[in-house]
Coordinates of C-alpha atoms and ligand atoms in Angstrom, one line a residue:
M1 CA 95.9 40.5 74.9
T2 CA 94.7 43.4 72.8
T3 CA 91.5 41.5 71.6
A4 CA 90.7 40.5 75.1
Q5 CA 91.1 44.1 76.3
A6 CA 88.9 45.3 73.5
E7 CA 86.1 43.1 74.7
E8 CA 86.5 44.2 78.2
D9 CA 83.7 45.9 80.1
P10 CA 84.8 49.5 80.6
D11 CA 83.2 49.6 84.0
V12 CA 85.5 46.8 85.1
A13 CA 88.5 48.6 83.8
R14 CA 87.5 51.7 85.7
F15 CA 86.9 49.7 88.8
V16 CA 90.4 48.3 88.7
E17 CA 91.9 51.6 88.1
E18 CA 90.0 53.3 90.9
A19 CA 90.7 50.5 93.3
E20 CA 94.4 50.8 92.6
A21 CA 94.4 54.5 93.0
S22 CA 92.5 54.6 96.3
L23 CA 94.5 51.7 97.9
F24 CA 97.7 53.4 96.8
D25 CA 96.7 56.5 98.8
L26 CA 95.4 54.7 101.8
S27 CA 98.4 52.4 102.0
A28 CA 100.9 55.2 101.7
E29 CA 99.1 57.0 104.6
A30 CA 99.0 53.8 106.7
Q31 CA 102.7 53.2 106.1
R32 CA 103.6 56.6 107.2
A33 CA 101.6 56.2 110.4
D34 CA 103.2 52.8 110.9
W35 CA 106.7 54.2 110.4
V36 CA 106.0 56.9 113.0
Y37 CA 104.6 54.3 115.4
A38 CA 107.5 51.8 114.9
T39 CA 110.1 54.5 115.4
Y40 CA 108.4 56.3 118.3
I41 CA 106.0 54.1 120.3
T42 CA 103.5 56.0 122.3
P43 CA 99.8 55.5 123.0
D44 CA 99.0 58.2 120.4
T45 CA 101.2 56.8 117.6
E46 CA 99.7 53.4 118.4
A47 CA 96.2 54.7 118.0
L48 CA 96.9 56.6 114.8
S49 CA 98.7 53.7 113.2
A50 CA 95.9 51.2 114.1
K51 CA 93.3 53.6 112.7
A52 CA 95.1 54.1 109.4
Y53 CA 95.7 50.4 109.1
S54 CA 92.1 49.7 109.7
R55 CA 91.1 52.1 106.9
V56 CA 93.2 50.2 104.4
I57 CA 91.9 46.9 105.5
R58 CA 88.3 48.1 105.4
A59 CA 88.7 49.6 101.9
T60 CA 90.5 46.5 100.6
V61 CA 87.9 44.1 102.0
E62 CA 85.1 46.2 100.5
L63 CA 86.8 46.4 97.1
A64 CA 87.6 42.7 97.2
K65 CA 84.0 41.8 97.8
R66 CA 82.8 44.0 95.0
S67 CA 85.3 42.5 92.7
V68 CA 84.0 38.9 93.0
P69 CA 81.3 39.2 90.3
L70 CA 83.6 41.2 88.0
S71 CA 86.3 38.6 87.6
R72 CA 83.8 36.5 85.7
V73 CA 83.5 38.9 82.8
G74 CA 85.9 38.5 79.8
L75 CA 89.0 40.2 81.3
S76 CA 92.5 40.7 80.2
E77 CA 95.1 38.5 81.9
E78 CA 96.5 41.6 83.6
R79 CA 93.2 42.8 85.1
R80 CA 92.3 39.3 86.2
R81 CA 95.6 39.0 88.0
K82 CA 95.1 42.4 89.7
L83 CA 91.7 41.3 91.0
L84 CA 93.2 38.1 92.3
L85 CA 95.9 40.0 94.0
L86 CA 93.5 42.5 95.5
R87 CA 91.7 39.7 97.2
L88 CA 94.9 38.2 98.5
S89 CA 96.8 41.3 99.4
L90 CA 96.1 41.5 103.1
P91 CA 97.9 39.5 105.7
L92 CA 95.0 40.4 107.9
A93 CA 91.3 40.7 106.9
A94 CA 89.0 42.5 109.4
P95 CA 85.3 41.9 109.8
S96 CA 83.3 44.5 108.1
D97 CA 81.7 45.6 111.3
P98 CA 83.6 48.8 112.0
V99 CA 83.8 48.3 115.7
E100 CA 85.2 44.8 115.3
G101 CA 87.5 46.0 112.6
E102 CA 89.1 48.6 114.8
E103 CA 89.3 46.3 117.7
L104 CA 91.3 43.9 115.6
T105 CA 93.8 46.4 114.3
Q106 CA 94.1 47.9 117.7
I107 CA 95.0 44.4 119.2
V108 CA 97.5 43.7 116.5
T109 CA 99.2 47.0 116.9
S110 CA 99.3 46.7 120.7
L111 CA 100.7 43.2 120.6
Q112 CA 103.5 44.5 118.5
G113 CA 104.1 47.3 121.1
M114 CA 104.1 44.8 124.0
Y115 CA 106.8 42.8 122.2
A116 CA 108.8 45.9 121.5
R117 CA 108.6 47.1 125.1
G118 CA 109.6 43.7 126.6
R119 CA 112.3 43.8 129.2
Y120 CA 113.8 41.5 131.8
A121 CA 116.3 42.0 134.6
P122 CA 118.4 38.9 134.8
A123 CA 118.6 37.2 138.2
G124 CA 120.7 39.1 140.7
T125 CA 120.7 42.3 138.7
S126 CA 118.4 45.3 138.6
A127 CA 118.9 46.6 135.1
A128 CA 116.0 45.6 132.8
L129 CA 117.5 44.4 129.5
D130 CA 115.8 44.5 126.1
L131 CA 115.7 41.6 123.6
Q132 CA 119.0 42.6 122.0
E133 CA 120.9 42.6 125.3
L134 CA 119.3 39.4 126.4
S135 CA 120.1 37.8 123.1
K136 CA 123.7 38.8 123.4
I137 CA 123.9 37.0 126.8
L138 CA 122.2 34.0 125.2
G139 CA 124.7 33.9 122.4
T140 CA 127.9 34.4 124.5
S141 CA 127.4 33.0 128.0
R142 CA 128.3 29.3 128.3
E143 CA 126.7 29.0 131.8
P144 CA 123.5 26.9 131.6
R145 CA 121.9 28.5 134.6
E146 CA 122.4 32.0 133.3
L147 CA 121.2 31.0 129.8
L148 CA 118.0 29.5 131.3
D149 CA 117.3 32.6 133.3
V150 CA 117.7 34.9 130.4
W151 CA 115.6 32.6 128.1
S152 CA 112.8 32.3 130.6
G153 CA 112.9 36.0 131.4
W154 CA 112.3 37.0 127.8
H155 CA 109.5 34.4 127.4
R156 CA 107.6 36.0 130.4
V157 CA 107.1 39.0 128.2
A158 CA 104.6 37.1 126.1
R159 CA 102.4 35.9 129.0
P160 CA 100.0 38.9 128.9
M161 CA 99.6 38.6 125.1
R162 CA 97.5 35.5 125.3
P163 CA 94.0 37.1 125.7
G164 CA 94.7 39.6 122.9
F165 CA 96.1 36.8 120.6
T166 CA 93.0 34.7 121.3
R167 CA 90.6 37.5 120.3
Y168 CA 92.8 38.3 117.3
V169 CA 92.4 34.8 116.0
E170 CA 88.6 35.0 116.3
L171 CA 88.3 38.4 114.6
A172 CA 90.9 37.7 111.9
N173 CA 89.1 34.5 111.0
K174 CA 85.8 36.3 110.8
G175 CA 87.4 38.8 108.4
S176 CA 88.9 36.1 106.2
R177 CA 85.6 34.2 106.0
E178 CA 83.9 37.4 104.8
L179 CA 86.4 37.3 101.9
G180 CA 85.5 33.7 101.2
F181 CA 88.4 31.9 102.8
P182 CA 87.7 29.1 105.4
D183 CA 90.1 30.8 107.9
T184 CA 93.1 33.1 108.0
G185 CA 95.6 30.3 107.6
A186 CA 93.8 29.2 104.4
M187 CA 94.0 32.8 103.2
W188 CA 97.8 32.9 103.8
R189 CA 98.2 29.6 101.9
S190 CA 96.3 31.0 98.9
K191 CA 99.0 33.5 97.9
Y192 CA 101.2 31.1 96.0
D193 CA 99.6 30.8 92.5
L194 CA 98.7 27.2 93.5
P195 CA 95.6 25.6 95.1
P196 CA 96.3 26.0 98.9
E197 CA 96.4 22.2 99.4
E198 CA 99.0 21.8 96.7
F199 CA 101.0 24.6 98.3
G200 CA 101.0 22.6 101.5
R201 CA 102.3 19.6 99.6
E202 CA 105.1 21.6 98.0
V203 CA 106.3 22.8 101.4
E204 CA 106.3 19.2 102.6
R205 CA 108.3 18.1 99.5
L206 CA 110.9 20.8 100.1
W207 CA 111.2 19.8 103.8
S208 CA 111.7 16.2 102.9
Q209 CA 114.6 17.2 100.7
V210 CA 116.4 19.0 103.5
A211 CA 115.3 17.1 106.7
P212 CA 118.1 14.5 106.5
L213 CA 120.8 17.2 106.5
Y214 CA 119.1 18.9 109.4
R215 CA 119.0 15.7 111.4
S216 CA 122.7 15.1 110.7
L217 CA 123.5 18.6 111.9
H218 CA 121.3 18.2 115.0
A219 CA 123.0 15.0 115.9
Y220 CA 126.5 16.5 115.7
V221 CA 125.6 19.6 117.6
R222 CA 123.8 17.6 120.3
R223 CA 126.9 15.5 120.8
R224 CA 129.2 18.5 121.1
L225 CA 126.8 20.3 123.4
G226 CA 126.7 17.1 125.5
A227 CA 130.5 17.3 125.7
A228 CA 130.4 20.9 126.7
H229 CA 127.6 20.9 129.2
G230 CA 127.4 17.2 130.3
E231 CA 125.1 14.5 129.0
S232 CA 122.7 14.8 132.0
L233 CA 121.8 18.2 130.5
V234 CA 122.0 17.1 126.8
P235 CA 121.2 13.4 126.7
P236 CA 122.3 11.5 123.5
G237 CA 119.0 10.4 122.1
G238 CA 116.8 13.3 123.1
P239 CA 115.8 16.8 122.0
I240 CA 118.3 19.6 122.7
P241 CA 117.4 22.0 125.5
A242 CA 116.1 25.2 123.7
H243 CA 118.1 27.6 125.8
L244 CA 121.5 26.1 124.9
L245 CA 121.6 26.9 121.2
G246 CA 122.7 30.5 121.4
N247 CA 119.5 32.0 120.1
M248 CA 116.2 32.9 121.8
W249 CA 114.1 30.7 119.5
A250 CA 116.9 28.2 118.7
Q251 CA 116.3 29.3 115.1
S252 CA 119.9 29.7 114.2
W253 CA 122.9 28.4 116.0
E254 CA 125.9 30.2 114.7
Q255 CA 126.6 31.8 118.1
I256 CA 127.6 28.4 119.6
L257 CA 130.1 27.7 116.8
P258 CA 133.1 28.0 119.3
L259 CA 131.6 25.0 121.2
L260 CA 131.3 23.0 118.0
A261 CA 134.2 23.3 115.7
P262 CA 136.6 20.4 116.0
P263 CA 140.1 21.2 117.3
G264 CA 142.3 22.6 114.6
D265 CA 139.4 23.1 112.4
G266 CA 138.3 26.5 113.7
P267 CA 136.3 29.0 111.6
G268 CA 139.6 30.5 110.5
F269 CA 138.3 34.0 111.3
D270 CA 135.8 35.8 113.4
L271 CA 134.1 38.6 111.5
T272 CA 132.5 40.1 114.6
K273 CA 135.9 40.3 116.3
I274 CA 137.5 41.9 113.2
L275 CA 134.7 44.5 112.9
L276 CA 135.0 45.4 116.6
E277 CA 138.7 45.6 116.5
R278 CA 138.5 48.0 113.6
K279 CA 135.9 50.1 115.5
T280 CA 133.6 49.8 112.5
Q281 CA 130.5 52.0 112.9
P282 CA 127.0 50.7 112.2
L283 CA 126.5 53.0 109.2
E284 CA 129.7 51.8 107.6
L285 CA 128.3 48.2 107.6
V286 CA 125.3 49.5 105.6
R287 CA 127.6 51.3 103.2
V288 CA 129.6 48.1 102.6
A289 CA 126.4 46.1 101.9
E290 CA 125.2 48.8 99.5
R291 CA 128.5 48.7 97.7
F292 CA 127.8 45.0 97.0
F293 CA 124.6 45.8 95.2
V294 CA 126.3 48.7 93.4
S295 CA 129.1 46.3 92.2
L296 CA 126.4 44.3 90.4
G297 CA 125.5 47.4 88.4
L298 CA 122.5 48.5 90.5
A299 CA 122.0 52.1 91.4
P300 CA 123.2 53.4 94.8
L301 CA 120.4 54.0 97.4
P302 CA 118.9 57.5 97.3
E303 CA 120.2 60.2 99.7
S304 CA 116.8 60.1 101.5
F305 CA 117.6 56.5 102.5
W306 CA 120.6 57.8 104.6
E307 CA 118.7 60.7 106.0
R308 CA 115.5 58.9 107.0
S309 CA 116.4 55.4 108.0
L310 CA 116.7 54.4 111.6
F311 CA 120.0 52.6 112.1
V312 CA 120.6 52.5 115.8
R313 CA 118.4 52.2 118.9
P314 CA 117.5 55.7 120.1
R315 CA 118.2 56.3 123.7
D316 CA 115.2 58.4 124.5
R317 CA 112.2 56.5 123.1
E318 CA 110.7 53.1 122.5
V319 CA 111.0 51.7 119.0
V320 CA 110.3 48.4 117.2
C321 CA 113.8 47.1 117.0
H322 CA 113.0 44.0 114.9
A323 CA 114.7 44.8 111.6
S324 CA 112.5 45.8 108.6
A325 CA 112.8 47.5 105.2
W326 CA 110.3 50.1 104.0
D327 CA 109.3 51.9 100.8
L328 CA 107.1 54.6 102.1
D329 CA 105.9 56.1 98.8
F330 CA 106.1 52.8 96.8
V331 CA 108.7 54.6 94.5
D332 CA 112.0 55.4 96.1
D333 CA 111.5 56.6 99.7
L334 CA 113.4 53.5 100.8
R335 CA 114.4 53.1 104.4
I336 CA 115.5 50.4 106.9
K337 CA 114.6 50.4 110.5
M338 CA 117.1 48.4 112.5
C339 CA 119.0 48.6 115.8
I340 CA 122.3 47.7 114.4
D341 CA 124.8 46.0 116.6
V342 CA 128.3 45.7 115.1
S343 CA 128.4 41.9 114.5
A344 CA 128.6 39.3 111.7
E345 CA 125.0 38.5 112.4
D346 CA 123.8 42.0 111.9
F347 CA 126.0 42.4 108.8
Q348 CA 124.0 39.5 107.4
T349 CA 120.7 41.1 108.4
I350 CA 121.7 44.4 106.7
H351 CA 122.2 42.6 103.4
H352 CA 118.8 40.9 104.0
E353 CA 117.1 44.3 104.5
L354 CA 118.8 46.0 101.5
G355 CA 117.6 43.0 99.4
H356 CA 114.0 44.1 100.3
N357 CA 114.8 47.8 99.4
Y358 CA 116.4 46.8 96.0
Y359 CA 113.4 44.6 95.2
Q360 CA 111.0 47.5 96.1
R361 CA 112.8 49.9 93.9
A362 CA 113.1 47.5 91.0
Y363 CA 109.4 47.0 90.7
N364 CA 108.4 50.6 91.2
R365 CA 107.4 51.1 87.6
Q366 CA 104.8 48.3 87.8
P367 CA 101.2 49.1 88.3
F368 CA 100.5 49.4 92.1
F369 CA 99.0 46.0 92.5
F370 CA 102.1 44.4 91.0
R371 CA 104.5 46.3 93.3
D372 CA 105.3 43.3 95.3
S373 CA 107.5 40.2 95.0
A374 CA 106.7 37.1 92.9
H375 CA 105.7 35.5 96.2
D376 CA 106.7 36.5 99.7
G377 CA 109.5 34.0 99.9
F378 CA 111.2 35.8 97.0
H379 CA 111.2 39.0 98.9
E380 CA 112.9 37.3 101.8
A381 CA 115.4 35.6 99.7
V382 CA 117.0 38.4 97.7
G383 CA 119.3 40.0 100.4
D384 CA 120.2 36.5 101.7
T385 CA 121.2 35.5 98.2
I386 CA 123.6 38.4 98.1
A387 CA 124.9 37.5 101.6
L388 CA 125.8 34.0 100.3
S389 CA 128.3 35.8 98.1
V390 CA 130.0 37.3 101.3
T391 CA 132.7 34.6 101.2
P392 CA 136.1 34.8 102.9
E393 CA 137.6 35.6 99.4
Y394 CA 135.1 38.5 99.0
L395 CA 136.0 39.8 102.5
R396 CA 139.6 39.7 101.5
R397 CA 138.9 41.6 98.3
I398 CA 137.2 44.4 100.1
G399 CA 140.0 44.5 102.7
L400 CA 138.1 43.2 105.7
L401 CA 140.1 40.0 106.0
A402 CA 143.9 39.9 105.7
D403 CA 144.3 36.1 105.0
V404 CA 141.8 33.8 103.5
P405 CA 141.6 30.6 105.3
D406 CA 143.1 27.6 103.4
P407 CA 140.5 26.6 100.9
S408 CA 141.3 23.0 101.4
N409 CA 139.5 23.4 104.7
D410 CA 136.0 24.3 103.8
I411 CA 134.3 22.4 106.6
A412 CA 134.5 25.1 109.3
P413 CA 132.9 27.9 107.2
L414 CA 130.3 25.5 105.9
L415 CA 129.5 24.4 109.4
A416 CA 129.1 28.1 110.3
R417 CA 126.7 28.6 107.4
A418 CA 124.8 25.5 108.2
L419 CA 124.3 26.7 111.8
E420 CA 122.7 29.8 110.4
K421 CA 120.8 28.3 107.4
I422 CA 120.1 24.6 108.0
A423 CA 119.3 25.0 111.7
F424 CA 116.7 27.6 110.7
L425 CA 114.6 25.4 108.3
P426 CA 112.4 23.4 110.7
F427 CA 111.7 26.5 112.7
G428 CA 110.8 28.4 109.5
L429 CA 108.4 25.6 108.8
M430 CA 106.8 25.0 112.1
V431 CA 105.8 28.5 113.1
D432 CA 103.1 28.7 110.4
R433 CA 102.2 25.0 110.6
W434 CA 101.3 25.9 114.2
R435 CA 99.4 29.0 113.2
W436 CA 97.6 27.3 110.4
R437 CA 96.2 24.8 112.9
V438 CA 95.4 27.6 115.3
F439 CA 93.4 29.5 112.7
S440 CA 91.6 26.4 111.6
G441 CA 90.5 25.7 115.1
E442 CA 92.4 22.4 115.3
I443 CA 94.5 23.9 118.1
S444 CA 92.4 25.7 120.7
P445 CA 93.5 28.4 123.2
E446 CA 93.6 25.8 126.0
S447 CA 96.5 24.1 124.3
Y448 CA 98.4 26.9 122.6
N449 CA 101.5 26.3 124.6
R450 CA 101.4 22.5 124.7
S451 CA 101.0 22.2 120.9
W452 CA 103.7 24.8 120.3
W453 CA 106.2 22.7 122.2
E454 CA 105.0 19.5 120.7
M455 CA 105.7 20.9 117.3
R456 CA 109.0 22.5 118.2
R457 CA 110.1 19.1 119.5
E458 CA 108.8 17.2 116.5
Y459 CA 110.4 19.6 113.9
Q460 CA 113.4 21.1 115.5
G461 CA 114.2 18.5 118.1
V462 CA 114.4 21.0 120.8
A463 CA 112.6 21.1 124.2
P464 CA 112.1 23.5 127.0
S465 CA 113.9 22.9 130.3
G466 CA 111.0 22.2 132.7
E467 CA 107.3 22.5 132.4
R468 CA 105.9 25.2 130.1
G469 CA 102.2 25.3 131.1
E470 CA 99.3 27.2 129.7
E471 CA 100.1 30.2 132.0
E472 CA 102.8 30.8 129.4
F473 CA 102.3 31.9 125.8
D474 CA 105.7 31.1 124.3
P475 CA 104.6 31.6 120.6
G476 CA 104.2 35.3 121.5
A477 CA 107.9 35.6 122.4
K478 CA 108.5 35.5 118.6
Y479 CA 108.1 38.8 116.8
H480 CA 106.1 37.5 113.9
V481 CA 103.5 35.8 116.0
A482 CA 103.0 39.0 118.1
A483 CA 103.0 41.2 115.0
N484 CA 100.9 39.1 112.6
V485 CA 103.6 38.5 110.0
P486 CA 103.3 35.2 108.1
Y487 CA 106.4 33.1 108.5
M488 CA 106.4 30.4 105.8
R489 CA 108.1 32.9 103.6
Y490 CA 111.3 32.5 105.5
F491 CA 111.3 28.7 105.0
L492 CA 110.8 29.2 101.3
A493 CA 113.5 31.8 101.2
G494 CA 115.8 29.4 103.0
I495 CA 115.5 27.1 100.1
L496 CA 115.2 29.6 97.3
Q497 CA 118.3 31.7 98.1
F498 CA 120.5 28.7 97.3
Q499 CA 118.6 28.2 94.0
F500 CA 119.1 31.9 93.2
H501 CA 122.7 31.9 94.3
R502 CA 123.6 28.9 92.1
A503 CA 122.0 30.4 89.1
L504 CA 123.6 33.8 89.6
A505 CA 127.0 32.3 90.3
R506 CA 126.8 30.4 87.0
T507 CA 125.7 33.6 85.2
A508 CA 128.7 35.3 86.7
G509 CA 130.9 32.6 85.2
E510 CA 131.8 31.0 88.5
T511 CA 132.6 27.4 87.7
G512 CA 134.0 26.1 91.1
P513 CA 132.0 24.7 94.0
V514 CA 128.9 26.8 94.6
H515 CA 129.8 27.4 98.3
R516 CA 132.9 29.3 97.3
A517 CA 131.3 31.3 94.6
S518 CA 130.7 35.1 94.9
I519 CA 128.9 37.2 92.4
Y520 CA 130.6 40.4 93.6
G521 CA 131.3 42.7 90.7
S522 CA 129.3 40.8 88.1
H523 CA 127.1 43.0 86.0
E524 CA 125.8 39.9 84.2
A525 CA 124.5 38.5 87.5
G526 CA 123.2 41.9 88.4
D527 CA 121.2 42.2 85.2
R528 CA 119.8 38.7 85.6
L529 CA 118.7 39.6 89.1
E530 CA 117.3 43.0 88.3
G531 CA 115.3 41.5 85.4
M532 CA 113.5 39.2 87.8
L533 CA 113.1 41.9 90.5
A534 CA 111.6 44.3 88.0
M535 CA 108.8 41.8 87.2
G536 CA 107.4 42.4 90.7
A537 CA 104.2 40.4 91.1
S538 CA 103.1 40.9 87.5
R539 CA 103.4 37.2 86.6
P540 CA 102.8 34.0 88.6
W541 CA 106.0 33.2 90.5
P542 CA 107.2 30.2 88.4
D543 CA 107.7 32.7 85.5
A544 CA 109.9 34.9 87.7
L545 CA 111.8 31.9 89.0
E546 CA 112.4 30.8 85.4
A547 CA 113.5 34.2 84.3
M548 CA 116.3 34.0 86.8
T549 CA 117.2 30.3 87.1
G550 CA 115.6 28.6 84.1
E551 CA 113.7 26.4 86.6
R552 CA 110.0 26.6 87.3
R553 CA 109.8 24.7 90.6
M554 CA 111.3 25.5 94.0
D555 CA 113.9 23.0 94.6
A556 CA 116.5 22.3 97.4
S557 CA 119.0 20.6 95.1
A558 CA 121.2 23.7 95.0
L559 CA 121.2 23.8 98.8
L560 CA 122.2 20.2 99.0
E561 CA 124.9 20.8 96.5
Y562 CA 126.2 23.7 98.5
F563 CA 126.4 21.7 101.7
A564 CA 127.5 18.4 100.1
P565 CA 131.0 18.5 101.6
L566 CA 129.6 19.2 105.0
Q567 CA 127.0 16.4 104.7
R568 CA 129.8 13.9 104.0
W569 CA 131.8 15.2 106.9
L570 CA 128.8 15.1 109.3
D571 CA 128.1 11.5 108.2
E572 CA 131.7 10.5 109.2
Q573 CA 131.4 12.4 112.5
N574 CA 128.1 10.8 113.3
R575 CA 129.1 7.2 112.5
G576 CA 128.2 5.0 115.5
H577 CA 126.3 7.8 117.2
P578 CA 122.5 8.3 117.6
I579 CA 120.7 10.5 115.1
G580 CA 117.2 11.8 115.7
W581 CA 115.3 12.3 118.9
T582 CA 112.4 10.9 120.9
T583 CA 109.2 12.8 120.2
Q584 CA 107.6 11.8 123.5
E585 CA 108.7 12.6 127.0
Ligands
LIG1 O1 112.3 38.8 110.3 C1 113.3 38.7 109.7 C2 113.9 39.8 109.0 C3 112.9 40.9 108.6 S1 111.9 40.4 107.3 C4 115.0 40.5 109.9 N1 113.9 37.4 109.5 C5 113.3 36.2 110.2 C6 113.5 36.3 111.7 O2 114.2 37.2 112.2 O3 112.9 35.5 112.4 C7 115.0 37.1 108.7 C8 115.3 35.6 109.1 C9 114.1 35.1 109.6
LIG2 ZN1 112.9 40.2 105.5

């Protein structure tokens, strides 16, 4: 290291330092503008945020271009990695033409605003409901006609996004090409310390590990839904209608648990109901989640977190309600922005968001270019890993649950977990497989919607009720598509969190089945976790994975171990019944 540094060209060293300093400033400014926009949407905050974002992008693209010849000179490992990360840091590259650059950031900002302002008044009513209210109906109504109305109503919101999205694909690709990538999808795939094709194969390998479990769950759920709604609506060998799974995107199915659990095998407890009965306030849920992290030996969140976060939907202004975690100064101005609804689902999401905040703070002593996760799937996995320790036994320990369900009956809680985690995986996979094909030009605007539904049917085994023609733009009804957030990270996190959980549970001395383990209160697990978090992006991700788990590959065996009792139970339930679905009409 030292000898390599001694040989280094001082101009290159200066370039890296200056690039880091100037992007630090511009990014902090853009984050503040974005925070103000996302918590107070107006045409003015939209324009200011778009402008600040376009300045960061322009500066990054310019520096990345200038860095190309520099990475050839004898560089230290650290500087070489910084130059690599500089080139990969953007989820959006803009063309260097300033007019096009601003057009692109303006489009991206405004699509996000269109999504946030989306409303629909259900049939026979006059009150226009937001996504959260519509989602609540979708999760609790058992009336197919009402479900379809609410589902279709939300999807209308995305129709007007199509022209903007089409132009965004063109301009983003132009920017990515200027940086030397074939297209934006290829740029996104380059962020994993692997050749992009190899990354694609890794994803496929992980999917093939978990796909059989998904198909078993799908078959079981389809049969129970057929019993609830009739087989004319949910035919045995076909895909499941997308509006019947309790979630706007059919990405997690825990809301329909009451329709699924076999008699006498109920979930044992309903956390949402308990929280509501106790009149738990949104802020208290955040406190409980924070206490989990503190029990691991991590520091409490700073006072400013409590003063500056947005925890509930304000009544008097438009905000981006999709949950997110922020670190405005890249040190400790940590915040979440979330419209908390007192429910088990949001309790889970709060852990998810705090996972981001704890990661951000843990790497805050790294140089700026390394203040990021090992890869983006790591960032998404941390809070979910903690939430896997939110077991019935843990809830009893913190006084939220009076009686722990009989541990001999693990199937119901495992089924509930699977509806959340296993149901998610094919969705987590297909969103970016669709976008990768859009960016590469393989899917053209004339078939955006058709291809979207072909892929949802192929991967998730779900289908829309009725024709969804090209006058619709259903991908835009998902936040991350409208807001240009890459999505493969969630698929990776869906696998990684079980790998993390198993390793931390063992570190904590848990020797029983991994689905019953909780790391609550374990400083050993906390130290192990924090050690990995503090590495930030300073090393290729296999090093970070190894530091925490002793393994260098992403692997779904921990997930399969976690769900093994459920897999056996599903196999029994499905015996003699169809598994899988037709992929053609
Ligand atoms: O977007 C999120 C988080 C913020 S990073 C709330 N998630 C994905 C989604 O909502 O689609 C978490 C699970 C997947
Ligand atoms: Zn997240």
